[in-house]
Coordinates of C-alpha atoms in Angstrom, one line a residue:
Chain A
M21 CA 0.0 0.0 0.0
S22 CA 1.8 3.2 -0.8
E23 CA 1.8 6.0 1.4
A24 CA -0.9 8.1 -0.1
T25 CA -3.0 5.2 -0.2
R26 CA -2.5 4.5 3.8
E27 CA -3.3 8.1 4.2
L28 CA -6.5 8.3 2.5
F29 CA -7.3 5.1 4.5
L30 CA -6.5 6.3 7.9
G31 CA -8.2 9.4 7.0
A32 CA -11.3 7.7 6.5
V33 CA -11.2 5.6 9.3
R34 CA -10.2 8.8 11.7
T35 CA -13.3 10.9 10.1
L36 CA -15.5 8.1 10.9
R37 CA -14.3 6.9 14.4
R38 CA -16.7 9.2 16.2
S39 CA -19.4 7.4 14.4
T40 CA -18.1 4.3 15.1
L41 CA -18.0 4.5 18.9
W42 CA -21.9 5.9 19.1
W43 CA -22.6 3.1 16.8
S44 CA -21.4 0.6 18.8
V45 CA -22.9 2.2 21.7
A46 CA -26.6 1.9 20.0
L47 CA -26.1 -1.7 18.6
S48 CA -24.8 -3.0 21.8
G49 CA -27.8 -1.1 23.5
Y50 CA -30.4 -2.5 21.7
V51 CA -29.0 -6.1 21.9
V52 CA -28.0 -5.9 25.4
L53 CA -32.0 -4.3 26.1
N54 CA -34.0 -6.9 24.0
L55 CA -31.9 -9.9 25.9
A56 CA -32.5 -8.8 29.1
F57 CA -36.2 -9.0 28.5
W58 CA -36.0 -12.6 27.8
P59 CA -36.1 -13.8 31.5
S60 CA -39.5 -12.2 31.7
F61 CA -40.9 -13.6 28.7
E62 CA -39.3 -17.0 28.7
N63 CA -42.6 -18.9 30.2
S64 CA -44.8 -16.5 29.0
D65 CA -48.0 -17.4 27.1
M66 CA -48.0 -14.2 24.9
L67 CA -44.9 -15.6 22.9
K68 CA -46.8 -18.7 22.3
S69 CA -49.7 -16.9 21.1
F70 CA -47.8 -15.1 18.5
D71 CA -46.3 -18.1 17.3
D72 CA -50.0 -19.2 16.6
M73 CA -50.4 -16.5 14.2
G74 CA -48.0 -18.0 11.5
A75 CA -47.1 -16.3 8.5
I76 CA -48.2 -12.8 9.3
M77 CA -45.8 -13.2 12.4
E78 CA -43.3 -15.0 9.7
A79 CA -43.3 -11.6 7.6
F80 CA -41.7 -10.0 10.4
G81 CA -38.9 -12.8 11.2
A82 CA -40.9 -14.3 14.4
K83 CA -41.0 -17.7 14.3
D84 CA -40.9 -20.2 17.3
L85 CA -40.5 -17.4 19.8
A86 CA -41.0 -19.2 22.6
S87 CA -37.6 -20.7 22.2
P88 CA -34.7 -18.9 23.1
A89 CA -33.2 -19.0 19.2
G90 CA -36.6 -18.0 18.1
Y91 CA -36.9 -14.9 20.7
L92 CA -33.3 -13.7 19.1
D93 CA -34.6 -13.9 15.6
G94 CA -37.7 -12.3 16.4
Q95 CA -36.0 -9.7 18.6
V96 CA -32.6 -9.1 17.1
F97 CA -31.6 -10.8 13.6
A98 CA -34.6 -11.1 11.6
L99 CA -35.3 -7.4 11.1
M100 CA -34.0 -4.8 13.4
L101 CA -30.4 -5.4 13.5
P102 CA -30.1 -5.9 9.9
I103 CA -31.9 -2.7 9.4
L104 CA -29.8 -0.8 11.9
M105 CA -26.5 -2.0 10.5
S106 CA -27.6 -1.4 7.0
A107 CA -28.4 2.0 7.8
M108 CA -25.1 2.5 9.8
M109 CA -23.3 1.4 6.2
I110 CA -25.5 3.4 4.1
A111 CA -25.1 6.5 6.3
A112 CA -21.5 5.9 6.9
T113 CA -20.4 5.2 3.2
T114 CA -22.4 8.1 1.8
A115 CA -21.2 10.6 4.0
I116 CA -17.6 10.2 3.1
T117 CA -18.0 9.6 -0.4
S118 CA -21.1 11.5 -1.9
G119 CA -21.7 13.5 1.0
D120 CA -18.0 14.9 0.8
E121 CA -18.3 15.6 -2.8
D122 CA -21.3 17.6 -2.4
A123 CA -20.0 19.7 0.5
G124 CA -17.1 20.4 -2.2
R125 CA -14.6 18.4 0.3
L126 CA -13.3 16.0 -2.2
E127 CA -12.3 18.8 -4.7
L128 CA -8.6 19.2 -3.3
L129 CA -8.0 15.6 -2.8
H130 CA -9.0 14.6 -6.2
A131 CA -6.5 17.4 -7.3
L132 CA -4.0 15.8 -5.3
P133 CA -1.5 12.6 -6.9
V134 CA -4.3 9.9 -6.3
S135 CA -6.9 8.3 -8.8
R136 CA -10.3 8.7 -8.2
S137 CA -10.8 5.1 -7.6
A138 CA -8.3 4.8 -5.1
L139 CA -10.0 8.0 -2.9
W140 CA -13.3 6.6 -3.1
L141 CA -12.1 2.7 -2.7
T142 CA -10.2 3.8 0.9
R143 CA -13.2 5.4 1.5
F144 CA -15.4 2.2 1.6
A145 CA -12.6 0.5 3.3
G146 CA -12.8 2.9 6.4
A147 CA -16.8 2.2 6.5
L148 CA -15.6 -1.4 6.4
V149 CA -13.5 -0.9 9.4
M150 CA -16.4 0.8 11.1
L151 CA -18.5 -1.8 10.2
A152 CA -15.8 -4.5 11.6
V153 CA -15.9 -2.5 14.6
T154 CA -19.3 -2.3 15.4
T155 CA -20.1 -5.9 14.4
A156 CA -16.8 -7.1 17.0
M157 CA -18.7 -5.0 19.9
T158 CA -22.1 -5.9 19.2
L159 CA -21.2 -9.9 18.8
L160 CA -19.2 -9.3 22.4
M161 CA -22.4 -8.2 23.8
L162 CA -24.2 -10.5 22.4
V163 CA -22.1 -13.3 24.2
I164 CA -22.2 -11.7 27.1
S165 CA -26.4 -11.2 27.2
I166 CA -27.0 -15.0 26.3
R167 CA -24.9 -15.8 29.2
V168 CA -26.2 -13.6 31.8
F169 CA -29.9 -13.7 30.6
S170 CA -30.1 -17.5 30.5
L171 CA -30.5 -18.0 27.1
D172 CA -30.3 -21.6 27.5
G173 CA -29.2 -23.6 24.3
V174 CA -27.9 -20.6 22.4
G175 CA -23.9 -20.6 21.2
V176 CA -21.6 -18.2 20.1
V177 CA -22.0 -19.7 16.6
D178 CA -25.7 -19.3 17.1
V179 CA -25.6 -15.5 17.4
A180 CA -22.1 -15.1 15.3
G181 CA -23.5 -16.5 12.1
P182 CA -26.5 -14.2 12.1
L183 CA -24.6 -11.2 13.1
L184 CA -22.0 -11.9 10.1
G185 CA -25.1 -12.3 8.1
S186 CA -26.3 -8.7 9.1
A187 CA -22.9 -7.6 8.4
A188 CA -22.8 -8.6 5.0
L189 CA -26.0 -7.5 4.2
A190 CA -25.0 -4.2 5.7
M191 CA -22.0 -4.2 3.5
F192 CA -24.2 -4.8 0.2
H193 CA -26.5 -1.8 1.2
G194 CA -23.6 0.1 2.0
A195 CA -22.1 -0.8 -1.7
V196 CA -25.0 0.3 -3.3
G197 CA -25.1 3.7 -1.7
F198 CA -21.3 3.9 -2.4
A199 CA -22.0 3.0 -6.2
A200 CA -25.2 5.4 -6.7
G201 CA -22.8 8.0 -5.3
A202 CA -20.2 7.1 -7.6
A203 CA -22.3 6.9 -10.5
G204 CA -23.1 10.8 -9.7
L205 CA -26.0 11.0 -7.5
A206 CA -26.2 13.2 -4.6
R207 CA -26.1 12.0 -1.2
P208 CA -29.8 12.5 -0.5
R209 CA -30.5 10.2 -3.7
S210 CA -27.7 7.8 -2.8
I211 CA -29.5 7.2 0.3
T212 CA -32.6 7.2 -1.2
T213 CA -31.3 4.4 -3.7
A214 CA -29.7 1.8 -1.0
V215 CA -32.7 2.2 1.4
A216 CA -34.9 1.5 -1.7
V217 CA -33.0 -1.7 -2.1
L218 CA -33.2 -2.4 1.3
V219 CA -37.0 -2.2 1.5
A220 CA -37.8 -3.9 -1.7
G221 CA -35.3 -7.0 -0.1
Y222 CA -37.3 -7.1 2.7
L223 CA -40.5 -7.3 1.0
V224 CA -39.5 -10.1 -1.3
A225 CA -37.7 -12.1 1.7
L226 CA -40.1 -11.7 4.1
V227 CA -43.5 -10.4 2.9
L228 CA -44.2 -11.8 -0.6
P229 CA -43.7 -15.4 0.1
I230 CA -46.7 -15.1 2.6
A231 CA -48.6 -16.0 -0.7
K232 CA -47.4 -19.2 -1.7
T233 CA -47.1 -18.1 -5.6
F234 CA -44.2 -16.1 -4.3
E235 CA -42.6 -17.8 -2.3
S236 CA -39.6 -18.6 -4.5
A237 CA -39.2 -15.2 -4.7
R238 CA -37.1 -14.8 -1.6
N239 CA -34.4 -16.6 -3.6
W240 CA -33.5 -13.4 -5.3
S241 CA -33.5 -11.3 -2.2
P242 CA -29.8 -9.7 -0.5
W243 CA -32.1 -10.4 2.7
H244 CA -32.4 -14.4 2.1
W245 CA -28.8 -14.5 1.0
A246 CA -27.7 -13.4 4.4
L247 CA -30.2 -14.6 6.9
G248 CA -32.4 -17.1 5.3
Q249 CA -35.7 -17.2 7.2
A250 CA -34.9 -17.9 10.8
P251 CA -30.8 -17.4 11.1
A252 CA -30.5 -18.0 14.8
V253 CA -33.0 -21.1 14.8
D254 CA -31.9 -22.6 11.5
G255 CA -28.3 -21.1 11.1
V256 CA -27.2 -19.0 8.3
S257 CA -25.7 -20.4 4.9
L258 CA -22.1 -19.1 4.4
V259 CA -22.4 -19.5 0.8
G260 CA -25.3 -17.2 0.7
I261 CA -23.2 -14.8 3.0
G262 CA -20.5 -15.3 0.6
G263 CA -22.3 -14.8 -2.3
L264 CA -23.7 -11.4 -0.9
V265 CA -19.9 -10.4 -0.3
A266 CA -19.0 -11.0 -3.9
A267 CA -22.4 -9.3 -5.1
A268 CA -21.6 -6.2 -2.8
T269 CA -17.5 -6.2 -4.1
A270 CA -18.6 -6.3 -7.7
I271 CA -21.3 -3.2 -7.0
V272 CA -18.2 -1.2 -5.4
W273 CA -16.0 -2.5 -8.3
V274 CA -18.5 -0.7 -10.5
G275 CA -18.8 2.4 -8.9
S276 CA -15.1 3.1 -8.7
L277 CA -15.3 2.7 -12.5
A278 CA -17.9 4.9 -12.5
I279 CA -16.1 7.7 -10.5
E280 CA -13.4 7.8 -13.2
H281 CA -15.9 8.5 -16.2
R282 CA -17.6 11.3 -14.7
D283 CA -17.1 15.4 -13.6
I284 CA -16.4 16.0 -10.0
R285 CA -19.7 18.0 -8.6
T286 CA -18.5 21.4 -7.1
A287 CA -20.6 22.3 -3.8
Chain B
M12 CA 9.3 21.7 -29.5
S13 CA 6.5 24.3 -27.7
D14 CA 7.5 25.6 -24.4
D15 CA 3.6 26.3 -23.4
I16 CA 2.7 24.8 -20.1
I17 CA -0.9 24.8 -20.5
V18 CA -2.5 24.7 -23.9
C19 CA -6.6 24.4 -24.5
E20 CA -7.7 24.5 -27.9
Q21 CA -11.4 24.7 -28.6
L22 CA -12.4 23.4 -25.2
R23 CA -16.3 23.3 -25.3
K24 CA -18.2 22.7 -22.3
R25 CA -22.1 22.3 -21.3
F26 CA -24.2 22.2 -18.3
G27 CA -27.4 21.3 -19.2
P28 CA -28.5 24.4 -21.7
V29 CA -25.9 26.6 -20.5
A30 CA -22.2 26.7 -22.5
A31 CA -19.6 27.4 -19.8
L32 CA -17.1 26.9 -22.5
D33 CA -17.6 27.7 -26.1
G34 CA -14.5 27.3 -28.1
L35 CA -12.1 28.6 -25.6
D36 CA -8.5 28.7 -26.8
V37 CA -5.7 29.3 -23.9
R38 CA -1.9 29.1 -24.0
A39 CA 0.6 29.7 -21.0
Q40 CA 4.2 29.5 -21.3
A41 CA 6.6 27.9 -19.0
G42 CA 8.2 30.0 -16.3
C43 CA 5.6 32.8 -16.7
V44 CA 2.8 34.1 -14.5
V45 CA -0.5 34.3 -16.6
G46 CA -3.3 35.8 -15.5
F47 CA -6.8 34.2 -16.5
L48 CA -9.1 37.1 -16.5
G49 CA -13.1 37.5 -16.7
P50 CA -16.0 38.0 -15.0
N51 CA -17.8 35.8 -12.7
G52 CA -19.8 33.0 -14.6
S53 CA -17.2 33.1 -17.7
G54 CA -16.1 30.1 -17.2
K55 CA -12.7 30.4 -15.3
S56 CA -13.4 27.9 -13.0
T57 CA -14.6 25.3 -15.3
T58 CA -11.3 25.9 -17.5
I59 CA -9.2 25.1 -14.3
R60 CA -11.1 22.3 -13.4
I61 CA -10.8 21.0 -16.7
L62 CA -7.1 21.0 -16.3
L63 CA -7.2 19.3 -13.0
D64 CA -9.3 16.8 -14.4
L65 CA -11.7 17.5 -11.9
A66 CA -14.3 18.1 -15.1
R67 CA -13.9 16.8 -18.7
A68 CA -14.6 19.0 -21.6
D69 CA -17.1 17.7 -24.2
S70 CA -14.9 18.6 -27.1
G71 CA -11.4 20.3 -27.8
S72 CA -8.0 19.0 -26.6
V73 CA -6.0 20.2 -23.2
R74 CA -2.4 19.6 -22.6
V75 CA -1.1 20.5 -19.2
L76 CA 2.7 19.8 -18.8
G77 CA 2.6 18.0 -21.9
E78 CA 0.4 15.8 -20.8
D79 CA -3.5 15.2 -21.3
P80 CA -4.9 16.0 -17.8
R81 CA -7.2 12.4 -17.9
S82 CA -4.4 10.2 -18.9
G83 CA -1.7 12.0 -16.9
G84 CA -3.4 11.1 -13.9
P85 CA -1.8 11.4 -10.2
E86 CA 2.0 11.6 -11.9
L87 CA 0.8 14.6 -13.7
R88 CA -1.1 16.3 -10.4
R89 CA 2.1 15.5 -8.8
R90 CA 3.7 18.4 -10.4
I91 CA 0.5 20.8 -9.8
G92 CA -0.3 22.6 -6.7
Y93 CA -4.0 23.7 -6.7
L94 CA -5.8 26.2 -4.9
P95 CA -9.8 26.0 -5.6
G96 CA -12.0 29.1 -5.8
E97 CA -14.0 27.9 -3.3
M98 CA -12.3 26.5 -0.2
R99 CA -14.0 23.4 1.5
L100 CA -11.9 21.5 4.2
D101 CA -12.6 18.7 6.0
D102 CA -14.1 20.2 9.2
R103 CA -13.4 17.4 11.3
L104 CA -9.5 17.9 11.4
R105 CA -6.8 20.9 12.9
V106 CA -4.8 22.8 10.0
D107 CA -1.6 20.8 10.6
E108 CA -3.6 17.6 10.5
T109 CA -5.0 18.8 7.4
L110 CA -1.8 19.9 5.8
R111 CA 0.1 16.7 7.1
A112 CA -2.4 14.6 5.2
W113 CA -2.1 16.5 2.1
A114 CA 1.8 16.5 2.4
R115 CA 1.8 12.8 2.8
I116 CA -0.6 12.5 0.1
R117 CA 1.3 14.3 -2.5
G118 CA 4.9 13.0 -1.3
N119 CA 8.3 14.6 -1.6
V120 CA 7.0 17.6 0.4
D121 CA 9.7 18.9 3.1
P122 CA 7.9 18.9 6.4
G123 CA 9.4 22.6 6.8
D124 CA 7.4 24.0 3.6
A125 CA 4.2 24.1 5.4
T126 CA 5.6 25.7 8.5
R127 CA 7.0 28.5 6.7
L128 CA 4.4 29.3 4.5
C129 CA 2.2 29.5 7.4
D130 CA 4.3 32.0 9.1
R131 CA 4.7 34.2 6.3
L132 CA 0.6 34.0 5.8
G133 CA -0.1 34.4 9.4
L134 CA -2.0 31.2 9.6
D135 CA -2.3 29.6 13.1
P136 CA -1.5 25.5 12.3
S137 CA -3.1 24.3 15.7
R138 CA -6.7 25.9 14.7
H139 CA -9.4 23.7 14.0
T140 CA -10.4 24.3 10.3
R141 CA -14.5 24.7 11.4
T142 CA -13.1 27.8 13.3
L143 CA -11.4 29.6 10.4
S144 CA -12.6 32.4 8.4
T145 CA -13.3 32.3 4.8
G146 CA -9.7 34.0 4.3
N147 CA -7.9 32.0 6.8
R148 CA -9.4 28.7 5.1
R149 CA -8.3 30.5 1.6
K150 CA -4.7 30.6 3.3
V151 CA -4.5 26.8 4.1
G152 CA -5.5 25.8 0.4
L153 CA -2.6 28.5 -0.5
V154 CA 0.0 26.6 1.9
G155 CA -1.3 23.4 0.3
A156 CA -0.9 24.3 -3.2
F157 CA 2.7 25.9 -2.3
M158 CA 4.2 23.3 -0.4
G159 CA 6.0 20.9 -2.3
R160 CA 7.3 23.4 -4.9
P161 CA 5.4 22.1 -7.6
E162 CA 6.2 22.7 -11.4
L163 CA 3.1 24.5 -12.0
L164 CA 0.8 26.5 -9.8
V165 CA -3.2 26.8 -10.5
L166 CA -4.6 29.6 -8.1
D167 CA -8.4 30.3 -8.5
E168 CA -9.0 33.7 -6.9
P169 CA -6.0 33.3 -4.4
T170 CA -6.1 36.7 -3.2
A171 CA -10.1 36.7 -2.6
G172 CA -11.5 37.3 0.8
V173 CA -8.0 37.7 2.5
D174 CA -6.8 41.1 3.9
P175 CA -4.7 43.6 2.1
L176 CA -1.5 42.9 3.7
V177 CA -1.6 39.0 3.0
Q178 CA -2.6 40.0 -0.2
V179 CA 0.7 41.6 -0.6
E180 CA 2.1 38.3 1.0
I181 CA 0.8 36.1 -1.4
L182 CA 1.6 38.1 -4.9
D183 CA 5.3 38.0 -3.4
L184 CA 4.8 34.0 -3.1
I185 CA 3.7 33.9 -6.4
T186 CA 6.6 36.1 -7.7
E187 CA 9.2 34.2 -6.1
S188 CA 7.6 30.7 -7.2
R189 CA 7.9 32.0 -10.8
A190 CA 11.7 33.4 -9.9
D191 CA 12.4 29.9 -8.7
G192 CA 11.4 28.2 -11.8
A193 CA 7.8 27.6 -11.5
S194 CA 4.8 28.6 -14.0
V195 CA 1.7 30.3 -12.7
F196 CA -1.7 30.2 -13.8
L197 CA -3.8 32.6 -11.7
S198 CA -7.5 33.2 -12.5
S199 CA -8.8 36.1 -10.8
H200 CA -11.7 39.0 -11.5
V201 CA -9.2 41.4 -9.7
L202 CA -7.2 43.6 -12.2
S203 CA -4.8 44.8 -10.0
D204 CA -3.5 41.5 -8.4
V205 CA -2.8 40.6 -11.8
Q206 CA -1.3 43.6 -13.2
R207 CA 1.1 43.4 -10.4
V208 CA 2.5 39.8 -11.0
A209 CA 1.5 38.5 -14.2
D210 CA 3.7 38.8 -17.5
E211 CA 1.0 37.7 -19.9
V212 CA -3.0 37.8 -19.5
V213 CA -5.9 35.8 -21.0
V214 CA -9.3 37.6 -21.1
I215 CA -12.4 35.4 -21.4
R216 CA -16.1 35.9 -21.5
A217 CA -19.0 33.5 -21.7
G218 CA -16.8 30.8 -22.2
R219 CA -14.5 32.0 -25.2
T220 CA -11.0 34.0 -25.4
V221 CA -11.8 37.7 -26.1
A222 CA -8.0 39.0 -25.8
T223 CA -4.6 37.8 -24.9
G224 CA -1.3 39.5 -24.6
D225 CA 1.1 41.0 -22.3
V226 CA 0.0 43.1 -19.2
D227 CA 1.3 46.4 -20.7
S228 CA -0.5 46.2 -24.0
L229 CA -3.6 45.3 -22.3
R230 CA -3.4 47.9 -19.6
R231 CA -3.3 50.6 -22.5
T232 CA -6.3 49.5 -23.4
A233 CA -8.2 48.9 -20.8
R234 CA -10.8 51.5 -19.1
Q235 CA -11.0 53.0 -15.6
E236 CA -13.2 55.8 -14.3
F237 CA -11.9 58.8 -12.9
R238 CA -13.4 62.0 -11.0
A239 CA -11.6 64.8 -10.3
W240 CA -12.4 68.1 -8.2
F241 CA -11.0 71.5 -8.7
D242 CA -10.2 74.8 -7.1
R243 CA -12.3 76.4 -10.1
P244 CA -14.4 75.6 -12.7
A245 CA -13.6 72.1 -14.0
P246 CA -11.7 72.8 -17.6
E247 CA -14.5 70.9 -19.7
D248 CA -12.9 72.1 -22.9
A249 CA -9.3 70.8 -22.0
L250 CA -10.7 67.6 -20.7
R251 CA -12.0 66.7 -23.7
S252 CA -9.2 67.4 -25.6
V253 CA -7.8 64.5 -23.7
V254 CA -8.5 61.8 -26.8
T255 CA -8.5 58.9 -24.4
V256 CA -11.1 60.3 -22.1
S257 CA -14.8 59.4 -23.2
G258 CA -18.3 59.7 -21.3
L259 CA -17.0 63.2 -19.7
V260 CA -19.8 64.9 -17.2
V261 CA -19.0 68.3 -16.0
R262 CA -20.7 70.1 -12.8
D263 CA -19.4 73.3 -11.6
N264 CA -15.9 72.1 -10.2
E265 CA -16.1 68.4 -10.7
A266 CA -15.7 66.4 -13.6
H267 CA -15.7 62.5 -14.0
G268 CA -15.3 60.1 -17.4
V269 CA -13.5 57.2 -18.2
I270 CA -10.1 57.0 -19.2
E271 CA -8.8 54.2 -22.0
G272 CA -5.5 53.1 -21.8
D273 CA -2.5 55.3 -20.8
P274 CA -3.9 58.1 -18.2
A275 CA -0.3 60.3 -18.6
A276 CA -2.4 62.8 -20.8
L277 CA -5.5 63.1 -18.3
L278 CA -3.0 63.7 -15.5
A279 CA -1.1 66.4 -17.4
V280 CA -4.6 68.2 -17.9
L281 CA -5.7 67.8 -14.2
A282 CA -2.3 69.0 -12.8
A283 CA -2.5 72.1 -15.1
H284 CA -5.8 73.2 -14.1
G285 CA -5.7 73.1 -10.1
I286 CA -7.0 69.9 -9.6
T287 CA -7.4 69.2 -5.7
H288 CA -8.8 65.7 -5.8
L289 CA -8.7 62.7 -7.9
V290 CA -10.5 59.0 -7.4
M291 CA -9.6 56.4 -9.6
P292 CA -11.5 53.2 -8.1
E293 CA -10.1 49.7 -8.9
P294 CA -12.1 49.3 -12.2
D295 CA -13.9 46.0 -12.1
L296 CA -13.2 43.5 -15.4
E297 CA -16.2 44.0 -17.3
Q298 CA -15.5 47.7 -17.4
A299 CA -11.8 47.6 -18.1
F300 CA -12.2 45.2 -20.7
L301 CA -15.1 46.6 -22.2
A302 CA -13.9 47.4 -25.5
F303 CA -13.2 43.5 -25.7
Y304 CA -16.5 42.1 -24.4
E305 CA -18.1 44.2 -26.8
A306 CA -16.2 43.3 -29.7
A307 CA -17.0 39.6 -28.4
S308 CA -20.6 40.3 -28.4
N309 CA -20.7 41.9 -31.7
E310 CA -19.0 38.6 -33.4

């Protein structure tokens, strides 16, 4: 890695360090708070009654809610944690790429002896560091919480897999936001594009299959590749996660080509 | 072989329905300070952004230091110091952090360069960039452009927003860089700045070159307002006899008009007729080069 590339990468990491801290606190807090309620719900008939609602609850990723793994899926992995992590990556990648371009902060950097793609790729790499740190912190809090709040039968692998899937999903949507910005969209539109893909993926993976005719549609959704239907209960597919990471990498690569072929916007 | 450091031929660039550049031709010689003049919106910044490969021309050709800015890439930009028209800094960093980052990316920068330049421009490197005034942000950009002693300096409005003493220092830096062998492409709409340091000027309007030449010859054709007061009735006949004066209006002991080119004859008349006070405000470019602009409009 050249000194220029290293400086750009470290600059991106430095820029995101405060966000990394706050997102780590937020994601860890969300996990701990939700798992803290497990002892209260453990023997409750309410969770069993949700299971009786069948397909509707599956649209929210809730399946076998009365079991510790099912509770984890319903409360953490099926919806909220992947959404929060994806939101984090979309916000981070667009802030330091299209957001900085909108604000005119890339003008001088692009005039320095560094290629456009190197500048943008190091910024995406900086966002990946943020994702890695927040994922590691969240995993740590998950592992501690399943012990402290007695989610019996749930092991480290049972939470690490879905968390890895959530991180891959976040990387994918961050890549979409990155590529949209690299193609020339301003930050608000880049965010809108990535969020639209996020929501569409959720609908295709979890809502559309309620109608049996569209059950196979979920195979087209990044959500399904990352998390399957009940990640903590059934486990995740490493092939699916690998495919999603590969797709995200391809999207980032396309974005890095796009930035070489257009004007840099002025503020 | 040409010793032109910048060559733009028939550059065209549109932003939607607006033609920012409409067949622009520019040449800048190596080892010179070239003033790039034009009113706001004339296409100066667009041209400069094309030189730095921040924007791409729709048609025409560009050579900077003998290379196409696009194919020259990072290695070409390593030889260029750039000050953008609008200084947008990363508000999350201090001045010294910003300059160190730029120096590492640029490479081969003497660490003492930034310190010396900060001292000369009166810039406190420990300050947070978000607390800086517009003028101080401009100084950060200037330090970034000059450090590393690039072969070519491309400066977009370098004195805009800074106080007069610092303006003098900036113009001295430009002169010294030229003496050290650098070439300078200086965009401005302040005529006096360009007059002080430039060897050659290129005047543009509406994306087209309307005049080129050395500063003295352009100055001889430039227009400037004057207003004079006398200790007696203003000498209307004598003033009208000065061929370089036009638009003369006389009222009691006051006269005002426009002088085009050399003011020597006007000053002689004023001195001979009891002048007590003379005001010649800095002309804006539109006014100074009105003749060129009118000629360009009529084409």
